[in-house]
Amino acid sequence: MEKKQLNRVLIASLVGSSIEWFDYFLYGTVAALVFNQVFFVNEDPTVGLMLAYASFALAFFIRPFGGIIFSHIGDRIGRKKTLIITLSLMGVATFGMGLLPTYQAIGIWAPILLITLRLIQGLGIGGEWGGALLLAVEYAPPEKRGFFGSVPQMGITIGMMLGTFALSIMTMLPEDSFMTWGWRVPFILSALLVVFGLWIRKGIDETPSFKAVQERGEIPKLPIVTTLKTHWREVLIAIGAKVVETAPFYIFSTFIVSYATTYLDYSRTATLNSVMVATIVTTILIPIMGKLSDKVGRKPLYVWGAVGMIIFAFPYFWMIHQGSVTLLVIATVIGLGVIWAPITAVLGTMFSEIFSAEVRYTGISLGYQIGAAVAGGTAPLVATALLANFNNSYIPVALYIIFTAVVSLLAIWAVKDRKNQALDQ
């Protein structure tokens, strides 16, 4: 395939992925700063924050359903058409959030409508990730598959960076303006990004792997049934492997926003900026780690990252407890920027290589989204609950990070590295 077409594929998978995650993370950050006051109103601020985080977690539990619905379409009709639907769905939901009246205006209907739109976001992202990943991986030359598979993973951090950047600008507004209308602006402007994303994806052809399955007449009638019959072990491996990639990520990026500002007296801007710097570092490192995995394999990089999480869990909290903004930035950069990068860079490619082509969309989506639901969406909620139950001690939260790494290391024990081997066409 000519280089120009390959570049367009990479741009399409990256741009769409970035937009989807921008929309998704925007909610997470605003939930910590705004939604507990304008949608989930409660006399006890901790309860309000827990309700806001519960609404954040809710979308994670709908994500596997989005994964099932859209991976069914992706394995039956094709990757490209599915990606157009998921991006449109996400865009409409996020735009709608920016226009919602508050609890003070319409009472209980405000959180109900917000949660409905959040569930639509969850459905969209549930189908998006697998499609964006396969668009890159199934087009990739075997010797560059690690690099290609890491590119859509950059969308996670680019989306988060865009969301954090947009909110950092808005938090410069006076508090009243920010709480009234400032937080809405990034949600409404996301519509422009979606239009751009749809235009980029329109020019992409179907992936070679899907075309090969079509030509052989091997498209399954019910991809999920076939997957659970023939690839249930791989699904379990993927669920377990996702745990260390997702739980620490949400602790380092989402939970830290409320923890550092509420418990440790850091300013909102300093905390958001530390996440921003770490996100820039990890965005640069992800494709480098993807390229490195084409030389050394996916599994060694993944193991290094997981072991790094175990080693760094306690030093991370010790550093942020020193009250120094410099140490807050360094701790976040090490955790989110350096240790997390190799795990997320190889995860998608590793998943793609353990499933055969006719059920690959379904297999990777199920593993990824169930793992995200179990460990990701619940992470800020679990961490907040642990603090509440253990007199604000960070020790249980650090042990929780270590636990996630151990689960994932056990899950990938039996995975064989398939770098440079041709994907099952």
Short mmCIF file of C-alpha atoms in Angstrom, two decimals:
data_model
loop_
_atom_site.label_atom_id
_atom_site.label_comp_id
_atom_site.label_asym_id
_atom_site.label_seq_id
_atom_site.Cartn_x
_atom_site.Cartn_y
_atom_site.Cartn_z
CA MET A 1 0.00 0.00 0.00
CA GLU A 2 1.29 3.48 -0.85
CA LYS A 3 2.71 5.63 1.95
CA LYS A 4 0.14 8.40 1.43
CA GLN A 5 -2.76 6.02 2.11
CA LEU A 6 -1.01 4.54 5.18
CA ASN A 7 -0.47 8.05 6.56
CA ARG A 8 -4.14 8.88 6.04
CA VAL A 9 -5.11 5.69 7.92
CA LEU A 10 -2.89 6.69 10.85
CA ILE A 11 -4.27 10.25 10.89
CA ALA A 12 -7.87 8.95 10.70
CA SER A 13 -7.37 6.54 13.62
CA LEU A 14 -5.56 9.19 15.69
CA VAL A 15 -7.93 12.11 15.02
CA GLY A 16 -11.11 10.13 15.66
CA SER A 17 -9.66 8.53 18.77
CA SER A 18 -8.48 11.93 20.11
CA ILE A 19 -11.91 13.51 19.63
CA GLU A 20 -13.72 10.62 21.31
CA TRP A 21 -11.41 10.70 24.33
CA PHE A 22 -11.52 14.51 24.52
CA ASP A 23 -15.29 14.29 24.89
CA TYR A 24 -15.01 11.45 27.37
CA PHE A 25 -12.34 12.98 29.64
CA LEU A 26 -13.89 16.41 29.59
CA TYR A 27 -16.72 14.86 31.57
CA GLY A 28 -14.34 13.26 34.09
CA THR A 29 -12.51 16.49 34.88
CA VAL A 30 -15.66 18.63 34.99
CA ALA A 31 -17.34 15.99 37.20
CA ALA A 32 -14.62 16.61 39.80
CA LEU A 33 -14.81 20.41 39.60
CA VAL A 34 -18.38 21.38 38.66
CA PHE A 35 -21.01 18.63 38.46
CA ASN A 36 -21.13 17.99 42.21
CA GLN A 37 -22.33 21.59 42.56
CA VAL A 38 -24.60 22.14 39.55
CA PHE A 39 -26.09 18.66 38.89
CA PHE A 40 -25.53 16.44 41.94
CA VAL A 41 -26.47 18.89 44.66
CA ASN A 42 -26.13 17.54 48.22
CA GLU A 43 -25.64 19.07 51.67
CA ASP A 44 -22.54 16.92 52.20
CA PRO A 45 -19.87 17.88 49.58
CA THR A 46 -18.26 14.41 49.78
CA VAL A 47 -21.59 12.78 48.88
CA GLY A 48 -21.98 15.23 45.99
CA LEU A 49 -18.48 14.37 44.75
CA MET A 50 -19.15 10.63 45.12
CA LEU A 51 -22.38 11.01 43.09
CA ALA A 52 -20.48 12.93 40.40
CA TYR A 53 -17.84 10.16 40.29
CA ALA A 54 -20.59 7.51 40.24
CA SER A 55 -22.00 9.17 37.09
CA PHE A 56 -18.44 9.11 35.68
CA ALA A 57 -18.20 5.38 36.50
CA LEU A 58 -21.62 4.62 35.01
CA ALA A 59 -20.41 5.16 31.45
CA PHE A 60 -17.74 2.52 31.98
CA PHE A 61 -20.40 -0.07 32.70
CA ILE A 62 -22.28 0.82 29.52
CA ARG A 63 -19.04 0.69 27.48
CA PRO A 64 -19.04 -3.13 27.16
CA PHE A 65 -22.58 -2.88 25.70
CA GLY A 66 -21.32 -0.28 23.21
CA GLY A 67 -18.44 -2.65 22.50
CA ILE A 68 -20.86 -5.54 21.86
CA ILE A 69 -23.24 -3.51 19.66
CA PHE A 70 -20.60 -1.78 17.54
CA SER A 71 -18.15 -4.66 17.35
CA HIS A 72 -21.07 -6.75 16.01
CA ILE A 73 -21.49 -4.13 13.28
CA GLY A 74 -17.68 -3.90 12.86
CA ASP A 75 -17.20 -7.67 12.43
CA ARG A 76 -20.31 -7.99 10.21
CA ILE A 77 -20.39 -4.83 8.08
CA GLY A 78 -16.90 -3.34 8.44
CA ARG A 79 -14.62 -1.18 10.55
CA LYS A 80 -15.07 2.07 8.62
CA LYS A 81 -18.89 2.37 8.79
CA THR A 82 -18.85 1.58 12.50
CA LEU A 83 -16.35 4.36 13.19
CA ILE A 84 -18.56 6.95 11.46
CA ILE A 85 -21.52 5.96 13.72
CA THR A 86 -19.53 5.97 16.99
CA LEU A 87 -17.97 9.38 16.34
CA SER A 88 -21.36 10.93 15.48
CA LEU A 89 -22.95 9.47 18.62
CA MET A 90 -20.20 10.82 20.84
CA GLY A 91 -20.37 14.28 19.28
CA VAL A 92 -24.13 14.66 19.76
CA ALA A 93 -23.96 13.56 23.44
CA THR A 94 -21.09 15.92 24.33
CA PHE A 95 -22.64 18.90 22.55
CA GLY A 96 -25.91 18.20 24.41
CA MET A 97 -24.11 18.26 27.79
CA GLY A 98 -22.93 21.80 27.09
CA LEU A 99 -26.54 22.95 26.69
CA LEU A 100 -28.08 21.20 29.75
CA PRO A 101 -29.98 23.28 32.36
CA THR A 102 -28.69 22.87 35.95
CA TYR A 103 -30.30 21.26 39.02
CA GLN A 104 -31.24 24.75 40.24
CA ALA A 105 -33.19 25.31 36.99
CA ILE A 106 -35.02 22.00 36.42
CA GLY A 107 -34.41 19.97 39.59
CA ILE A 108 -34.01 16.20 39.37
CA TRP A 109 -34.31 16.22 35.55
CA ALA A 110 -30.85 17.85 35.31
CA PRO A 111 -28.87 14.84 36.64
CA ILE A 112 -31.21 12.42 34.81
CA LEU A 113 -30.54 14.10 31.44
CA LEU A 114 -26.82 14.37 32.19
CA ILE A 115 -26.60 10.66 33.02
CA THR A 116 -28.55 9.77 29.84
CA LEU A 117 -26.06 11.71 27.70
CA ARG A 118 -23.17 10.15 29.64
CA LEU A 119 -24.56 6.69 28.83
CA ILE A 120 -24.69 7.62 25.11
CA GLN A 121 -21.03 8.70 25.41
CA GLY A 122 -20.26 5.30 26.96
CA LEU A 123 -21.92 3.47 24.05
CA GLY A 124 -19.93 5.54 21.55
CA ILE A 125 -16.53 5.04 23.16
CA GLY A 126 -17.32 1.35 23.68
CA GLY A 127 -17.37 0.84 19.92
CA GLU A 128 -14.83 3.49 18.94
CA TRP A 129 -11.69 2.16 20.56
CA GLY A 130 -11.70 -1.25 18.84
CA GLY A 131 -12.44 0.27 15.44
CA ALA A 132 -9.78 2.98 15.64
CA LEU A 133 -7.21 0.44 16.79
CA LEU A 134 -8.01 -2.10 14.08
CA LEU A 135 -7.97 0.59 11.41
CA ALA A 136 -4.28 1.12 12.29
CA VAL A 137 -3.24 -2.46 13.17
CA GLU A 138 -4.92 -4.25 10.24
CA TYR A 139 -3.34 -1.88 7.72
CA ALA A 140 0.12 -2.05 9.32
CA PRO A 141 3.11 -3.90 7.80
CA PRO A 142 3.98 -6.74 10.26
CA GLU A 143 7.33 -5.21 11.23
CA LYS A 144 5.64 -1.87 12.12
CA ARG A 145 2.49 -3.18 13.82
CA GLY A 146 3.59 -2.11 17.31
CA PHE A 147 4.12 1.45 16.13
CA PHE A 148 0.84 1.56 14.16
CA GLY A 149 -1.07 0.09 17.13
CA SER A 150 0.36 2.71 19.48
CA VAL A 151 -0.83 5.67 17.35
CA PRO A 152 -4.57 5.41 18.20
CA GLN A 153 -3.51 4.97 21.86
CA MET A 154 -2.04 8.48 21.63
CA GLY A 155 -5.63 9.62 21.09
CA ILE A 156 -6.32 8.82 24.74
CA THR A 157 -3.71 11.28 25.99
CA ILE A 158 -4.22 13.86 23.22
CA GLY A 159 -7.94 13.87 24.00
CA MET A 160 -7.19 14.26 27.67
CA MET A 161 -4.69 17.03 26.94
CA LEU A 162 -7.23 18.92 24.85
CA GLY A 163 -9.83 18.53 27.61
CA THR A 164 -7.41 19.66 30.36
CA PHE A 165 -6.13 22.56 28.23
CA ALA A 166 -9.66 23.76 27.44
CA LEU A 167 -10.61 23.65 31.11
CA SER A 168 -7.35 25.29 32.25
CA ILE A 169 -8.22 28.27 30.06
CA MET A 170 -11.80 28.34 31.35
CA THR A 171 -10.70 28.17 35.02
CA MET A 172 -8.97 31.53 34.49
CA LEU A 173 -12.46 33.04 34.41
CA PRO A 174 -13.94 34.43 37.64
CA GLU A 175 -15.44 31.57 39.69
CA ASP A 176 -19.04 32.69 39.05
CA SER A 177 -18.54 32.86 35.28
CA PHE A 178 -16.78 29.49 35.20
CA MET A 179 -19.55 27.78 37.20
CA THR A 180 -22.33 29.45 35.16
CA TRP A 181 -21.14 29.14 31.56
CA GLY A 182 -17.34 28.72 31.33
CA TRP A 183 -17.35 24.94 31.82
CA ARG A 184 -19.90 24.59 28.97
CA VAL A 185 -17.70 26.11 26.24
CA PRO A 186 -15.42 23.05 25.59
CA PHE A 187 -18.48 20.76 25.38
CA ILE A 188 -20.14 22.96 22.75
CA LEU A 189 -16.94 23.54 20.72
CA SER A 190 -16.35 19.76 20.51
CA ALA A 191 -18.95 19.70 17.70
CA LEU A 192 -16.36 21.35 15.38
CA LEU A 193 -13.83 18.61 16.14
CA VAL A 194 -16.39 15.90 15.34
CA VAL A 195 -17.15 17.39 11.90
CA PHE A 196 -13.40 17.40 11.14
CA GLY A 197 -13.04 13.79 12.32
CA LEU A 198 -15.91 12.59 10.12
CA TRP A 199 -14.38 14.31 7.09
CA ILE A 200 -10.98 12.59 7.65
CA ARG A 201 -12.55 9.14 8.06
CA LYS A 202 -14.71 9.46 4.95
CA GLY A 203 -11.69 8.95 2.67
CA ILE A 204 -10.56 5.63 4.19
CA ASP A 205 -11.17 2.23 2.62
CA GLU A 206 -12.08 -0.94 4.55
CA THR A 207 -9.15 -2.79 6.24
CA PRO A 208 -7.33 -5.65 4.40
CA SER A 209 -8.13 -8.12 7.22
CA PHE A 210 -11.88 -7.47 7.02
CA LYS A 211 -11.82 -7.68 3.20
CA ALA A 212 -10.01 -11.05 3.43
CA VAL A 213 -12.65 -12.42 5.85
CA GLN A 214 -15.40 -11.15 3.50
CA GLU A 215 -13.80 -12.83 0.48
CA ARG A 216 -13.52 -16.14 2.33
CA GLY A 217 -17.17 -15.90 3.39
CA GLU A 218 -16.21 -16.33 7.05
CA ILE A 219 -18.17 -13.43 8.52
CA PRO A 220 -19.86 -14.82 11.69
CA LYS A 221 -23.63 -14.42 12.08
CA LEU A 222 -23.27 -13.57 15.78
CA PRO A 223 -19.66 -12.46 16.42
CA ILE A 224 -20.13 -12.37 20.21
CA VAL A 225 -21.31 -16.01 20.32
CA THR A 226 -18.38 -17.12 18.16
CA THR A 227 -15.96 -15.10 20.29
CA LEU A 228 -17.18 -16.53 23.59
CA LYS A 229 -17.15 -20.07 22.15
CA THR A 230 -13.72 -20.01 20.54
CA HIS A 231 -11.80 -17.16 22.22
CA TRP A 232 -13.10 -16.99 25.82
CA ARG A 233 -9.58 -17.48 27.24
CA GLU A 234 -8.29 -14.55 25.18
CA VAL A 235 -11.19 -12.38 26.39
CA LEU A 236 -10.27 -13.16 30.02
CA ILE A 237 -6.59 -12.37 29.33
CA ALA A 238 -7.58 -9.03 27.79
CA ILE A 239 -9.86 -8.12 30.73
CA GLY A 240 -7.07 -8.87 33.22
CA ALA A 241 -4.40 -7.09 31.16
CA LYS A 242 -6.54 -3.94 30.99
CA VAL A 243 -6.67 -3.58 34.80
CA VAL A 244 -3.20 -2.05 35.37
CA GLU A 245 -3.56 0.12 32.28
CA THR A 246 -6.82 1.67 33.42
CA ALA A 247 -7.10 1.93 37.25
CA PRO A 248 -3.76 3.73 37.92
CA PHE A 249 -4.43 5.97 34.90
CA TYR A 250 -7.66 7.31 36.43
CA ILE A 251 -6.01 7.72 39.83
CA PHE A 252 -3.09 9.70 38.34
CA SER A 253 -5.32 11.80 36.06
CA THR A 254 -8.86 12.14 37.48
CA PHE A 255 -8.83 11.25 41.19
CA ILE A 256 -5.73 13.41 41.74
CA VAL A 257 -7.69 16.54 40.67
CA SER A 258 -10.05 16.34 43.64
CA TYR A 259 -7.51 14.73 46.03
CA ALA A 260 -4.78 17.33 45.55
CA THR A 261 -7.18 20.30 45.70
CA THR A 262 -9.43 19.05 48.54
CA TYR A 263 -7.02 17.18 50.84
CA LEU A 264 -3.59 18.62 50.06
CA ASP A 265 -4.37 22.32 49.40
CA TYR A 266 -2.87 22.47 45.92
CA SER A 267 -4.48 24.99 43.58
CA ARG A 268 -6.78 23.71 40.84
CA THR A 269 -4.52 25.22 38.16
CA ALA A 270 -1.33 23.64 39.59
CA THR A 271 -3.00 20.21 39.72
CA LEU A 272 -4.42 20.44 36.19
CA ASN A 273 -1.07 21.68 34.90
CA SER A 274 0.80 18.72 36.45
CA VAL A 275 -1.60 16.34 34.69
CA MET A 276 -1.10 18.35 31.50
CA VAL A 277 2.73 18.10 31.62
CA ALA A 278 2.54 14.34 32.33
CA THR A 279 0.12 13.88 29.46
CA ILE A 280 2.49 15.64 27.04
CA VAL A 281 5.33 13.35 28.17
CA THR A 282 3.28 10.18 27.73
CA THR A 283 1.98 11.31 24.32
CA ILE A 284 5.59 11.65 23.12
CA LEU A 285 6.62 8.31 24.68
CA ILE A 286 3.69 6.17 23.39
CA PRO A 287 4.82 5.96 19.72
CA ILE A 288 8.46 5.52 20.85
CA MET A 289 7.37 2.58 23.03
CA GLY A 290 5.25 1.22 20.17
CA LYS A 291 8.31 1.30 17.89
CA LEU A 292 10.43 -0.32 20.59
CA SER A 293 7.87 -3.15 20.89
CA ASP A 294 8.51 -3.97 17.21
CA LYS A 295 12.10 -4.75 18.26
CA VAL A 296 11.79 -6.33 21.74
CA GLY A 297 8.16 -7.54 21.71
CA ARG A 298 4.94 -6.37 23.37
CA LYS A 299 5.13 -8.49 26.51
CA PRO A 300 8.52 -7.31 27.90
CA LEU A 301 7.44 -3.65 27.66
CA TYR A 302 4.10 -4.40 29.28
CA VAL A 303 5.79 -6.29 32.16
CA TRP A 304 8.29 -3.46 32.73
CA GLY A 305 5.41 -0.99 33.02
CA ALA A 306 3.38 -3.16 35.41
CA VAL A 307 6.40 -3.79 37.67
CA GLY A 308 7.09 -0.03 37.57
CA MET A 309 3.58 0.59 38.92
CA ILE A 310 4.24 -1.74 41.87
CA ILE A 311 7.54 -0.02 42.70
CA PHE A 312 6.20 3.55 42.34
CA ALA A 313 2.82 3.30 44.15
CA PHE A 314 4.08 4.42 47.58
CA PRO A 315 6.75 6.93 46.41
CA TYR A 316 4.03 8.62 44.29
CA PHE A 317 1.86 9.45 47.30
CA TRP A 318 4.86 10.36 49.46
CA MET A 319 5.97 12.90 46.83
CA ILE A 320 2.61 14.61 46.42
CA HIS A 321 2.23 14.83 50.22
CA GLN A 322 5.32 17.04 50.52
CA GLY A 323 3.27 20.12 49.56
CA SER A 324 5.64 21.02 46.72
CA VAL A 325 4.17 21.82 43.29
CA THR A 326 7.47 20.70 41.72
CA LEU A 327 7.20 17.28 43.38
CA LEU A 328 3.51 17.06 42.37
CA VAL A 329 4.56 17.59 38.73
CA ILE A 330 7.48 15.12 38.94
CA ALA A 331 5.34 12.43 40.62
CA THR A 332 2.58 12.79 38.02
CA VAL A 333 5.10 12.76 35.15
CA ILE A 334 6.75 9.55 36.44
CA GLY A 335 3.44 7.74 37.08
CA LEU A 336 1.31 8.91 34.18
CA GLY A 337 4.05 9.98 31.78
CA VAL A 338 6.81 7.38 32.05
CA ILE A 339 5.54 4.19 33.73
CA TRP A 340 2.09 4.13 32.13
CA ALA A 341 3.34 4.83 28.56
CA PRO A 342 4.76 1.37 27.68
CA ILE A 343 1.67 -0.40 29.09
CA THR A 344 -0.82 1.56 27.01
CA ALA A 345 1.43 1.70 23.92
CA VAL A 346 1.49 -2.10 23.48
CA LEU A 347 -1.91 -3.03 24.93
CA GLY A 348 -4.01 -2.67 21.77
CA THR A 349 -1.50 -4.40 19.51
CA MET A 350 -1.09 -7.24 22.01
CA PHE A 351 -4.89 -7.69 22.13
CA SER A 352 -5.18 -7.65 18.31
CA GLU A 353 -2.55 -10.36 17.96
CA ILE A 354 -4.35 -12.88 20.18
CA PHE A 355 -7.71 -12.79 18.29
CA SER A 356 -8.39 -14.10 14.77
CA ALA A 357 -9.65 -11.65 12.12
CA GLU A 358 -13.32 -12.70 11.94
CA VAL A 359 -13.94 -11.91 15.64
CA ARG A 360 -11.08 -9.48 16.30
CA TYR A 361 -13.27 -6.36 16.72
CA THR A 362 -15.57 -8.18 19.15
CA GLY A 363 -12.74 -9.86 21.08
CA ILE A 364 -10.61 -6.78 21.69
CA SER A 365 -13.66 -4.59 22.46
CA LEU A 366 -15.06 -7.06 25.00
CA GLY A 367 -11.74 -7.47 26.81
CA TYR A 368 -10.89 -3.79 26.79
CA GLN A 369 -14.32 -2.46 27.76
CA ILE A 370 -15.11 -5.02 30.47
CA GLY A 371 -11.64 -4.42 31.96
CA ALA A 372 -12.27 -0.66 31.81
CA ALA A 373 -15.68 -1.07 33.48
CA VAL A 374 -14.38 -3.27 36.29
CA ALA A 375 -11.20 -1.35 37.06
CA GLY A 376 -11.24 2.05 35.32
CA GLY A 377 -14.53 3.80 35.97
CA THR A 378 -14.57 2.58 39.54
CA ALA A 379 -10.99 3.74 40.32
CA PRO A 380 -11.74 7.33 41.47
CA LEU A 381 -14.78 6.00 43.36
CA VAL A 382 -12.78 3.21 45.05
CA ALA A 383 -9.94 5.62 45.91
CA THR A 384 -12.37 8.20 47.40
CA ALA A 385 -14.15 5.47 49.38
CA LEU A 386 -10.81 4.12 50.70
CA LEU A 387 -9.84 7.61 51.88
CA ALA A 388 -13.21 8.06 53.60
CA ASN A 389 -12.93 4.67 55.38
CA PHE A 390 -9.27 4.94 56.44
CA ASN A 391 -9.08 8.49 57.86
CA ASN A 392 -7.74 9.99 54.63
CA SER A 393 -4.71 7.67 54.65
CA TYR A 394 -3.20 7.10 51.20
CA ILE A 395 -1.79 3.66 52.12
CA PRO A 396 -4.91 1.69 50.99
CA VAL A 397 -4.94 3.63 47.67
CA ALA A 398 -1.26 2.79 47.05
CA LEU A 399 -1.96 -0.88 47.86
CA TYR A 400 -4.88 -0.75 45.41
CA ILE A 401 -2.49 0.39 42.62
CA ILE A 402 -0.14 -2.52 43.47
CA PHE A 403 -3.07 -4.96 43.44
CA THR A 404 -4.07 -3.88 39.90
CA ALA A 405 -0.52 -4.51 38.64
CA VAL A 406 -0.40 -7.99 40.17
CA VAL A 407 -3.78 -8.93 38.58
CA SER A 408 -2.53 -7.87 35.13
CA LEU A 409 0.83 -9.64 35.44
CA LEU A 410 -1.00 -12.87 36.27
CA ALA A 411 -3.38 -12.34 33.32
CA ILE A 412 -0.66 -12.07 30.67
CA TRP A 413 1.46 -14.92 32.05
CA ALA A 414 0.57 -17.24 29.15
CA VAL A 415 0.55 -14.67 26.31
CA LYS A 416 2.98 -15.47 23.49
CA ASP A 417 4.60 -12.57 21.68
CA ARG A 418 3.68 -12.40 17.97
CA LYS A 419 5.77 -9.44 16.85
CA ASN A 420 6.68 -9.52 13.15
CA GLN A 421 4.31 -12.45 12.48
CA ALA A 422 1.57 -11.86 9.92
CA LEU A 423 -1.85 -11.28 11.45
CA ASP A 424 -4.36 -14.08 10.85
CA GLN A 425 -6.00 -12.74 7.69
#
